[in-house]
XYZ file of C-alpha atoms in Angstrom:
366
model
C 143.484 104.471 112.329
C 139.764 105.470 112.387
C 136.820 103.095 112.458
C 134.491 103.437 109.481
C 130.799 102.756 109.992
C 128.094 102.409 107.366
C 124.447 101.986 107.955
C 123.181 99.799 105.183
C 119.524 99.100 105.659
C 117.266 98.448 108.672
C 119.752 97.053 111.235
C 122.425 96.187 108.747
C 125.623 97.995 109.735
C 129.164 97.670 108.613
C 132.340 98.346 110.701
C 135.640 98.613 109.136
C 139.043 98.970 110.689
C 142.298 98.582 108.588
C 140.592 96.092 106.114
C 138.907 94.212 108.958
C 135.167 94.226 108.032
C 132.389 93.309 110.517
C 128.895 93.107 109.193
C 125.974 93.251 111.622
C 122.455 91.949 110.787
C 122.767 91.658 106.935
C 119.558 92.311 104.953
C 120.298 94.129 101.718
C 118.576 92.164 99.032
C 115.669 89.681 99.820
C 111.916 90.465 99.992
C 110.956 88.804 103.248
C 107.861 87.392 105.122
C 106.081 86.184 101.847
C 107.371 89.318 100.116
C 105.529 91.530 102.548
C 108.659 93.330 103.500
C 111.337 94.835 101.077
C 114.575 96.926 101.703
C 113.875 100.606 101.463
C 116.976 101.103 99.347
C 119.354 98.760 97.580
C 123.161 99.430 97.237
C 124.377 99.268 93.532
C 127.740 97.878 94.613
C 127.920 94.902 97.024
C 131.351 93.792 96.262
C 132.543 94.679 99.748
C 130.562 91.583 100.988
C 133.467 89.333 99.719
C 135.828 91.136 101.984
C 133.679 90.494 105.243
C 135.514 88.480 107.651
C 132.982 88.396 110.465
C 129.091 88.487 110.725
C 126.846 89.133 113.742
C 123.263 88.021 113.671
C 121.634 89.651 116.784
C 118.368 87.587 116.662
C 115.983 85.278 114.890
C 113.811 87.736 112.774
C 114.543 87.388 109.161
C 115.178 91.021 108.446
C 118.382 90.540 110.387
C 119.801 87.713 108.398
C 118.541 87.667 104.880
C 119.787 84.490 103.091
C 119.924 86.182 99.634
C 122.516 88.544 101.239
C 124.442 85.814 103.146
C 124.854 83.852 99.936
C 127.204 86.637 98.573
C 129.694 86.007 101.506
C 132.683 83.987 101.265
C 132.212 80.362 102.584
C 134.927 80.784 105.190
C 133.266 83.825 106.867
C 132.809 83.665 110.711
C 129.149 84.120 111.763
C 128.018 84.644 115.362
C 124.667 84.711 116.956
C 123.303 84.441 120.652
C 123.395 81.125 122.253
C 119.425 80.820 122.593
C 117.411 77.616 121.828
C 115.295 79.131 119.085
C 118.543 80.308 117.186
C 118.967 76.640 116.097
C 116.741 77.783 113.130
C 119.515 80.329 112.220
C 122.221 77.414 112.397
C 120.024 75.093 110.321
C 119.356 77.581 107.469
C 123.002 78.743 107.297
C 123.889 75.081 106.677
C 121.496 74.949 103.826
C 123.666 77.572 102.023
C 127.077 76.019 103.131
C 127.734 78.417 105.926
C 128.292 77.726 109.591
C 127.556 79.787 112.546
C 128.898 79.874 116.112
C 126.454 80.429 119.141
C 127.929 82.748 121.829
C 126.634 83.107 125.312
C 124.992 86.438 126.178
C 127.331 88.559 128.242
C 130.675 86.801 127.145
C 133.268 89.144 125.711
C 134.732 87.397 122.622
C 137.674 88.859 120.638
C 136.733 87.834 117.036
C 139.573 89.770 115.269
C 142.428 91.816 115.881
C 140.353 95.043 116.147
C 136.899 93.843 117.367
C 135.680 92.378 120.664
C 131.958 91.652 120.806
C 129.425 90.916 123.449
C 125.713 90.012 122.916
C 123.262 92.153 125.070
C 120.386 90.432 126.652
C 116.785 91.383 125.600
C 115.711 94.731 127.335
C 112.163 94.749 125.962
C 110.127 92.152 127.781
C 107.498 91.053 125.441
C 108.807 93.629 122.798
C 105.926 95.767 122.781
C 105.891 99.213 124.767
C 102.255 99.024 125.418
C 102.412 95.705 127.387
C 106.098 95.928 128.463
C 106.221 93.935 131.916
C 108.807 95.248 134.417
C 111.500 92.380 135.258
C 109.831 90.062 132.853
C 111.944 86.878 132.917
C 114.263 86.096 130.012
C 113.129 82.919 128.375
C 112.331 81.729 124.801
C 109.750 84.458 124.319
C 112.509 87.183 124.469
C 114.711 87.052 121.405
C 115.642 90.679 120.550
C 119.186 90.715 121.684
C 121.576 93.534 120.866
C 125.417 93.754 120.413
C 128.270 95.759 122.108
C 131.446 96.149 119.991
C 134.673 97.259 121.405
C 137.799 98.491 119.400
C 140.599 98.531 122.076
C 143.019 100.444 119.811
C 140.820 103.542 119.298
C 139.141 102.971 122.690
C 135.742 103.170 121.414
C 132.518 101.203 122.403
C 129.666 100.898 120.145
C 126.110 99.709 121.361
C 123.592 98.518 118.660
C 120.207 97.424 120.054
C 118.719 96.628 116.734
C 115.152 95.720 117.714
C 116.030 95.532 121.465
C 114.260 98.561 122.703
C 115.649 99.876 125.989
C 112.815 99.330 128.283
C 114.457 97.738 131.094
C 116.792 100.416 132.351
C 118.183 98.361 135.258
C 119.312 95.674 133.022
C 120.792 98.141 130.366
C 122.757 99.884 133.076
C 124.149 96.596 134.432
C 125.306 95.344 131.005
C 126.959 98.755 130.059
C 128.652 98.744 133.653
C 129.813 102.389 133.354
C 131.785 101.669 130.132
C 132.043 104.962 128.024
C 129.877 104.592 124.907
C 131.144 106.256 121.676
C 127.752 105.338 119.778
C 124.427 104.181 120.577
C 122.308 102.863 117.678
C 118.737 102.564 118.689
C 115.490 101.295 116.969
C 113.544 104.539 116.236
C 110.032 103.175 115.753
C 107.958 100.052 116.566
C 106.070 99.938 113.287
C 107.128 96.251 112.589
C 104.305 95.025 114.934
C 100.893 94.343 113.463
C 98.997 96.640 115.938
C 97.448 98.837 115.066
C 98.030 98.630 111.357
C 96.386 95.211 110.727
C 93.511 95.654 113.080
C 90.551 96.159 110.632
C 87.978 96.887 113.393
C 89.898 100.337 113.781
C 89.407 103.332 111.602
C 92.583 105.060 110.100
C 92.010 107.946 112.533
C 91.992 105.640 115.500
C 95.029 103.859 114.182
C 96.828 107.227 113.814
C 96.136 108.074 117.439
C 97.356 104.730 118.683
C 100.411 104.792 116.765
C 101.332 108.176 117.898
C 100.664 107.239 121.419
C 102.744 104.226 121.123
C 105.565 106.116 119.552
C 105.803 108.668 122.448
C 105.880 105.811 125.034
C 108.866 104.213 123.190
C 110.397 107.579 122.992
C 110.145 108.077 126.816
C 112.103 104.869 127.437
C 114.606 105.891 124.842
C 115.483 109.322 126.400
C 115.659 107.684 129.801
C 118.164 105.230 128.355
C 120.287 107.906 126.865
C 120.342 109.656 130.185
C 121.581 106.444 131.834
C 124.215 105.417 129.567
C 125.421 108.885 128.430
C 126.722 107.901 124.811
C 128.751 110.540 122.923
C 126.516 109.981 119.697
C 123.149 108.480 119.249
C 121.920 107.155 115.856
C 118.485 105.988 114.944
C 118.527 102.712 112.908
C 116.867 99.246 112.564
C 113.396 100.591 111.678
C 113.577 100.705 107.906
C 111.412 98.548 105.692
C 108.885 98.765 102.861
C 105.441 97.471 103.778
C 104.162 95.685 100.668
C 100.539 94.452 99.899
C 97.095 95.453 100.968
C 98.459 97.621 103.956
C 101.163 99.598 102.155
C 99.057 102.726 101.923
C 97.707 102.655 105.437
C 101.262 102.107 106.756
C 102.303 105.497 105.505
C 99.024 107.213 106.473
C 98.742 106.001 110.083
C 102.274 106.372 111.319
C 103.726 109.910 112.049
C 106.226 110.931 109.572
C 108.707 112.102 112.147
C 109.154 108.449 113.380
C 109.535 107.113 109.849
C 112.619 108.991 108.789
C 116.079 108.687 110.229
C 116.977 112.427 109.463
C 113.700 113.723 110.910
C 113.832 111.577 113.993
C 117.542 112.468 114.597
C 116.590 116.181 114.573
C 113.575 115.483 116.943
C 115.792 113.645 119.549
C 118.303 116.378 119.338
C 115.592 118.942 120.253
C 114.427 116.774 123.186
C 117.916 116.225 124.447
C 118.738 119.861 124.184
C 115.659 120.731 126.136
C 116.573 118.309 129.058
C 120.298 119.194 129.108
C 121.713 115.993 127.776
C 125.148 116.116 126.357
C 124.866 113.305 123.799
C 124.815 114.424 120.033
C 122.117 113.030 117.749
C 123.378 112.016 114.269
C 122.016 109.977 111.423
C 123.387 107.670 108.667
C 121.814 106.885 105.448
C 122.725 104.018 103.124
C 124.938 106.394 100.920
C 126.913 107.823 104.027
C 130.199 106.841 105.758
C 131.068 107.873 109.322
C 134.695 108.108 110.587
C 135.544 107.722 114.365
C 139.064 108.437 115.621
C 140.176 108.597 119.292
C 140.179 112.212 120.531
C 138.776 113.596 117.249
C 135.200 114.574 116.530
C 132.938 112.411 114.434
C 133.185 112.954 110.606
C 130.568 112.002 108.262
C 130.697 112.154 104.495
C 127.441 112.157 102.682
C 126.287 110.591 99.362
C 129.561 108.689 98.585
C 127.774 105.299 97.834
C 125.305 104.682 95.107
C 122.024 103.290 96.124
C 118.481 102.992 94.363
C 115.225 103.668 95.999
C 112.814 100.721 96.073
C 109.060 100.992 95.799
C 106.088 99.091 97.393
C 104.922 95.881 95.764
C 101.412 94.572 95.520
C 102.333 91.054 95.017
C 102.464 88.921 98.209
C 103.401 85.182 98.280
C 100.676 83.878 100.528
C 101.417 80.497 101.914
C 99.931 78.149 99.102
C 99.558 75.118 101.506
C 97.075 77.107 103.568
C 95.223 78.808 100.724
C 94.572 75.527 98.857
C 92.787 74.125 101.672
C 89.314 75.031 102.941
C 90.296 75.092 106.787
C 87.524 75.924 109.198
C 88.382 78.423 111.990
C 88.228 75.511 114.504
C 90.689 73.393 112.484
C 93.100 76.419 112.252
C 92.960 77.057 115.956
C 93.554 73.453 116.794
C 96.631 73.346 114.512
C 97.938 76.528 115.880
C 97.591 75.727 119.514
C 99.115 72.240 118.880
C 102.129 73.900 117.409
C 102.329 76.483 120.196
C 102.287 73.744 122.924
C 105.132 71.766 120.989
C 107.282 74.893 121.332
C 106.302 75.342 124.945
C 107.554 71.813 125.597
C 110.659 72.145 123.357
C 111.891 75.427 124.880
C 110.650 74.702 128.455
C 108.689 77.869 128.774
C 107.467 78.720 132.271
C 103.583 78.649 132.134
C 103.039 79.675 135.810
C 101.475 82.955 134.825
C 99.154 81.372 132.216
C 95.995 81.917 134.479
C 96.620 85.723 134.063
C 95.897 85.513 130.364
C 92.648 85.516 128.281
C 92.354 84.573 124.771
C 89.032 85.539 123.152
C 87.810 85.293 119.529
C 84.783 86.934 118.359
C 83.549 85.836 114.829
C 80.766 87.380 112.889
C-alpha cells in the first residue's frame, strides 16, 4: 500500500496509510497573532479531520497548532509534542478545548500506530535567524524549532519535516539522521516570518529588499549543504506560507524576492542549483490541492488539483491588544514590565546567562 501525503498550509501536512491519518502542525482556519497572519488558502472540505488518529505539534509557534483547527478533531485523538519546558503552554491550551497532549523526549523513536513511528528532531537553527546563527549554540529554552522524522516500516520510507527548523547545524543534522535513507525532506523555503527587515521603519524599501535577498541566499547555502549531507530522494519546500495582514502587507510582497515566496518557483530554483552541483535529489512541490503517492520501489506520483481550496486575501483589521492600547504607558514603564517578564522566564526555564556580557541592548528614542 502507498503512503499518501498532502501539504495543507504552511507546515500542516497530512500522512495517510491504509486509513491511518497522521496530521502534522495543524493550521487550516484561524487568523493568528492578533489576526496579523492568515492562511494563504482554505480547504473547502475539512471532513477528513474527523478521521485523524494522531497529531504532531513540532513546536510552540501558533501557526503550528491553530486551536480553531484542533477543535474539529475527535476528542480521543492522540496529540504529541516535544518534551520541552515551554511546551507546557501547548498542553494548557489543549486542555481548554478538552484535548490532551503527550510530551515525547527529543530523539526517542515512538511507534504511534501500526504504520507510523515518529521521532522529534532537535533544533538545528541556533537563534533561528541565519544572519546571527551561532555555531554549536547550546540547546536550551530559547531553541524551540524542533522537526519530525516519520518512518513507515512497511514501505521502508523515511520522511523528514523540518517545519521552521532550518538546517544550519549540519553536524547535528547528520547525527540525528544517522545514515538512514530519506525518501522525502520537507524544508522551510524562506525566513520571512521574522520581523527583520520588514518592520524596521528606519530602512527604506530598497534597503529592505537588499537585506531580504541577502538573508535568503544565506539560508539557501545552508539548505544546499544539508541536502548534500543527507541525500534525500525528494525535497519539498513547505512551512513558509502565510498572509501578512495589516499595515505591512503591501511592503511584505514588495521587499521579499518572488522566487522565495512561491513553492513552485522555489522548487524549480532548487532543482536548477542541484543540477549545477550534481546532486541526485529531485525537487518537487505540493500545493493544498495536490496529493502525492509513495510506494516502495516505485517513482513518486503526484496528482494535481484534486482538492478544492479557496484563495484568501490580506486583511486590514488587526486586533491590537486592548489592555495595552487603553493605557498610556511610558516607554520606561513598558521596558520595566518587559524586562521583569523576561527575567521571570529566565528563572522558570533555568536559562544559562553566562554569555550575557557579550550582549548590548540599546534604545534610541527621538
